[in-house]
Coordinates of C-alpha atoms in Angstrom, one line a residue:
M28 CA -56.2 24.6 36.5
I29 CA -53.4 27.1 36.1
R30 CA -50.8 24.2 37.9
K31 CA -52.3 21.8 35.7
K32 CA -51.6 23.4 32.6
K33 CA -47.9 24.7 33.9
V34 CA -47.3 20.9 34.2
I35 CA -48.5 20.4 31.0
L36 CA -46.3 22.9 29.3
G37 CA -43.5 21.7 31.8
I38 CA -43.6 17.9 30.4
C39 CA -43.9 19.5 26.6
A40 CA -40.9 21.7 27.2
V41 CA -38.6 18.5 28.2
V42 CA -40.0 16.6 25.9
F43 CA -39.5 18.8 23.2
C44 CA -36.0 19.5 24.2
S45 CA -35.0 15.6 24.5
L46 CA -36.3 15.2 21.1
A47 CA -34.3 18.1 19.6
G48 CA -31.1 16.9 21.1
V49 CA -32.0 13.5 19.8
A50 CA -32.5 15.2 16.2
Y51 CA -29.2 17.0 16.6
H52 CA -27.3 14.2 17.4
Y53 CA -28.6 12.3 14.5
L54 CA -28.3 14.9 12.3
D55 CA -24.4 15.9 13.1
Y56 CA -23.4 12.1 13.5
Y57 CA -24.9 11.8 9.9
N58 CA -22.9 14.6 8.9
I59 CA -26.0 16.1 7.6
L60 CA -26.0 19.8 9.8
P61 CA -23.2 22.1 8.1
K62 CA -19.6 21.1 9.7
K63 CA -16.1 23.4 8.9
S64 CA -13.4 21.2 8.1
H65 CA -9.7 21.9 9.0
T66 CA -6.1 21.4 6.8
A67 CA -3.4 19.4 7.9
E68 CA -1.6 22.8 8.3
E69 CA -3.5 23.5 11.0
F70 CA -2.2 20.5 12.7
N71 CA 1.6 21.1 11.9
I72 CA 1.0 17.9 9.7
T73 CA 3.2 18.0 6.2
T74 CA 1.1 16.4 3.8
I75 CA 2.9 13.7 1.8
T76 CA 3.2 13.3 -2.1
S77 CA 4.2 10.6 -4.0
S78 CA 7.6 10.3 -6.3
V79 CA 5.3 8.9 -8.9
D80 CA 3.4 10.9 -11.9
F81 CA 2.3 7.5 -13.5
N82 CA -0.1 9.6 -15.8
K83 CA 2.4 12.0 -16.7
N84 CA 0.2 14.9 -16.0
G85 CA 2.4 17.0 -13.6
V86 CA 0.4 16.0 -10.6
D87 CA 1.9 13.3 -8.2
D88 CA -0.1 10.1 -7.8
Y89 CA -1.3 10.6 -4.2
T90 CA -2.8 13.6 -5.1
D91 CA -4.4 12.3 -8.6
I92 CA -5.7 9.7 -6.6
L93 CA -6.8 11.8 -4.0
L94 CA -8.6 14.1 -6.9
G95 CA -10.1 11.3 -8.6
A96 CA -11.9 10.7 -5.3
K97 CA -13.6 13.9 -5.2
K98 CA -14.6 13.6 -8.3
E99 CA -16.4 10.9 -7.5
A100 CA -18.0 12.3 -4.5
Q101 CA -19.0 15.4 -6.4
N102 CA -20.5 12.9 -9.1
H103 CA -22.4 10.9 -6.3
P104 CA -23.6 7.8 -8.4
K105 CA -26.5 5.9 -7.2
Y106 CA -26.0 3.0 -4.6
D107 CA -26.1 0.2 -6.6
G108 CA -23.8 -3.2 -6.8
T109 CA -25.2 -4.3 -10.2
Y110 CA -23.3 -7.4 -11.6
Y111 CA -21.8 -5.9 -15.4
V112 CA -20.5 -8.3 -17.6
G113 CA -17.2 -5.9 -18.6
G114 CA -16.8 -5.3 -15.1
Y115 CA -17.6 -1.6 -15.3
P116 CA -20.9 0.2 -14.0
P117 CA -21.9 3.2 -15.7
D118 CA -20.9 6.8 -14.4
N119 CA -23.9 6.9 -12.6
I120 CA -24.0 3.8 -10.8
G121 CA -21.4 2.8 -7.8
V122 CA -20.5 1.2 -4.7
C123 CA -18.0 1.9 -2.3
T124 CA -15.0 -0.3 -4.6
D125 CA -16.2 1.8 -7.5
V126 CA -14.5 5.0 -5.7
V127 CA -11.3 3.1 -5.4
W128 CA -10.7 1.9 -8.9
R129 CA -12.2 5.6 -10.4
S130 CA -9.5 7.5 -8.2
F131 CA -6.9 5.1 -9.4
K132 CA -8.0 5.7 -12.8
N133 CA -7.5 9.2 -12.4
A134 CA -3.9 8.5 -11.8
G135 CA -3.8 6.7 -15.1
Y136 CA -3.9 3.0 -13.7
C137 CA -6.3 0.5 -14.7
L138 CA -6.8 -0.8 -11.4
K139 CA -9.4 -3.6 -13.0
D140 CA -6.5 -5.1 -14.7
M141 CA -4.0 -4.8 -12.6
V142 CA -6.4 -6.9 -9.6
N143 CA -7.4 -9.6 -11.9
A144 CA -4.0 -10.0 -13.2
D145 CA -2.6 -10.5 -9.6
I146 CA -5.6 -13.0 -8.9
A147 CA -4.8 -14.8 -11.9
N148 CA -1.1 -15.2 -10.7
H149 CA -1.9 -15.7 -7.3
T150 CA -5.6 -17.3 -7.0
D151 CA -4.6 -18.5 -3.9
A152 CA -4.3 -16.0 -1.9
Y153 CA -7.2 -14.6 -2.9
P154 CA -9.7 -16.8 -0.6
K155 CA -12.9 -14.4 -1.8
V156 CA -12.4 -15.6 -5.1
N157 CA -12.7 -19.4 -4.1
G158 CA -10.1 -20.6 -6.7
S159 CA -12.9 -19.3 -9.8
P160 CA -11.8 -15.7 -10.7
D161 CA -14.3 -13.3 -12.2
P162 CA -12.9 -10.5 -13.9
N163 CA -16.5 -9.0 -14.6
I164 CA -16.5 -8.3 -10.4
D165 CA -13.4 -9.4 -8.3
F166 CA -11.9 -6.1 -8.9
R167 CA -15.2 -4.7 -6.9
R168 CA -15.2 -6.5 -4.0
V169 CA -13.7 -5.4 -0.8
P170 CA -11.7 -8.7 0.5
N171 CA -9.8 -8.6 -2.9
L172 CA -8.9 -5.2 -2.6
K173 CA -8.0 -5.3 0.4
M174 CA -5.7 -8.5 -0.3
Y175 CA -4.4 -6.7 -3.4
F176 CA -3.3 -3.7 -1.3
E177 CA -1.7 -5.9 1.4
R178 CA 0.1 -7.7 -1.2
H179 CA 1.4 -4.6 -3.5
G180 CA 1.1 -1.6 -1.0
I181 CA 2.4 0.1 2.1
T182 CA 0.4 -1.2 5.6
L183 CA 0.2 1.5 7.7
T184 CA -1.1 2.0 10.9
L185 CA -4.8 1.5 12.5
D186 CA -4.5 4.4 15.3
T187 CA -6.2 7.1 14.4
D188 CA -4.9 9.0 17.2
K189 CA -1.2 9.3 15.2
I190 CA -3.5 12.0 12.4
E191 CA 0.0 12.6 10.9
E192 CA 0.0 9.3 9.9
W193 CA -3.2 9.2 7.8
Q194 CA -2.7 11.2 4.6
P195 CA -4.7 12.2 1.7
G196 CA -5.3 9.0 -0.7
D197 CA -4.4 6.6 1.4
I198 CA -7.0 3.5 1.0
I199 CA -9.0 2.6 4.1
V200 CA -10.9 -1.0 5.0
F201 CA -13.3 -1.4 7.2
S202 CA -14.0 -4.9 8.7
S203 CA -13.5 -6.3 5.1
T204 CA -16.9 -4.8 4.1
H205 CA -16.5 -1.3 3.4
I206 CA -13.5 0.5 1.6
G207 CA -12.6 4.4 0.8
I208 CA -10.3 6.9 0.3
L209 CA -8.7 9.5 3.1
S210 CA -9.5 13.2 1.9
D211 CA -7.1 16.2 2.7
K212 CA -10.0 17.4 4.8
R213 CA -9.8 16.9 8.8
N214 CA -12.0 17.2 11.4
S215 CA -11.3 19.3 14.5
D216 CA -9.7 16.7 16.3
G217 CA -7.4 16.4 12.9
V218 CA -8.9 13.0 12.2
P219 CA -9.5 12.8 7.9
Y220 CA -12.6 12.9 6.3
L221 CA -13.4 10.0 4.3
I222 CA -14.4 9.8 0.6
H223 CA -16.6 6.9 0.5
N224 CA -20.1 5.6 -1.0
S225 CA -22.6 3.8 1.0
G226 CA -25.6 5.4 -0.2
Q227 CA -25.0 8.3 1.9
L228 CA -26.0 12.3 1.7
H229 CA -22.3 13.5 1.6
R230 CA -19.6 11.0 0.1
E231 CA -16.8 13.4 1.5
E232 CA -17.6 13.6 5.3
D233 CA -16.7 13.2 8.8
A234 CA -17.2 9.9 8.5
L235 CA -13.6 8.0 9.2
L236 CA -14.1 6.6 13.1
K237 CA -18.0 6.3 12.0
Q238 CA -17.7 3.6 10.3
K239 CA -17.2 -0.6 11.5
E240 CA -13.3 -1.4 12.7
I241 CA -10.9 -0.7 10.7
T242 CA -9.1 -3.4 9.6
G243 CA -6.6 -2.1 6.7
H244 CA -4.9 1.0 6.2
Y245 CA -3.0 1.3 3.1
R246 CA -0.9 3.6 0.4
F247 CA -0.3 2.7 -3.0
D248 CA 3.8 3.2 -4.1
A249 CA 4.2 2.6 -7.4
S250 CA 7.6 2.6 -7.4
K251 CA 8.2 -0.5 -5.4
L252 CA 6.4 -2.4 -8.4
T253 CA 8.2 -3.9 -11.1
A254 CA 6.8 -2.5 -14.8
S255 CA 4.7 -5.6 -15.3
D256 CA 3.1 -5.0 -12.2
L257 CA 1.8 -1.6 -13.4
I258 CA -1.3 -1.4 -15.9
A259 CA -2.3 1.7 -17.3
W260 CA -6.0 3.0 -18.1
H261 CA -6.8 3.1 -21.9
D262 CA -10.4 4.5 -22.9

């Protein structure tokens, strides 16, 4: 009888440890557990800044885009992709693409108008539009943003081992279905955190390598665009 109890207790202990291990892995993978972040300086990485300060607030564009993404992460809007006449959802609503235009808004750019103008002038370059632009939603579609940044951004490496080339404010696209902005925080391997919205608990998290395949890595450089390509945000 005693031996039988020991066997049962042993089995229970094994099951408990297994479940605890699975739970820990799940909580760690989805960034629910507290985690220490690191800085670029810890990896001897120089943070790149933009030569442009579009909104003339004393902060360069890349930093402004980063800070805009952080504001969006802190705001933590409910994940909801509802179509809105006029294009813009309310501040407490958003999807992954809303992180991007709101980040650009913080730097003074009206990304909606910039994307819509490019689509109007080069509709054939945007397969997702299917020849019928819709200014209310086109700027909130990942394939359209990917095409816009391919046309007007700097295309960068997809090799995440080159951690120094992944910089705060960069735009990342995953399999043309998800998009986010790189953070200035990094994990223990030097890989940047991702600021994004897929309805998850933490919107700025160690998630760059936990998404689908990375298919786009871009940096927006307004100095390479003409004045007619740049449209300022007006409240």
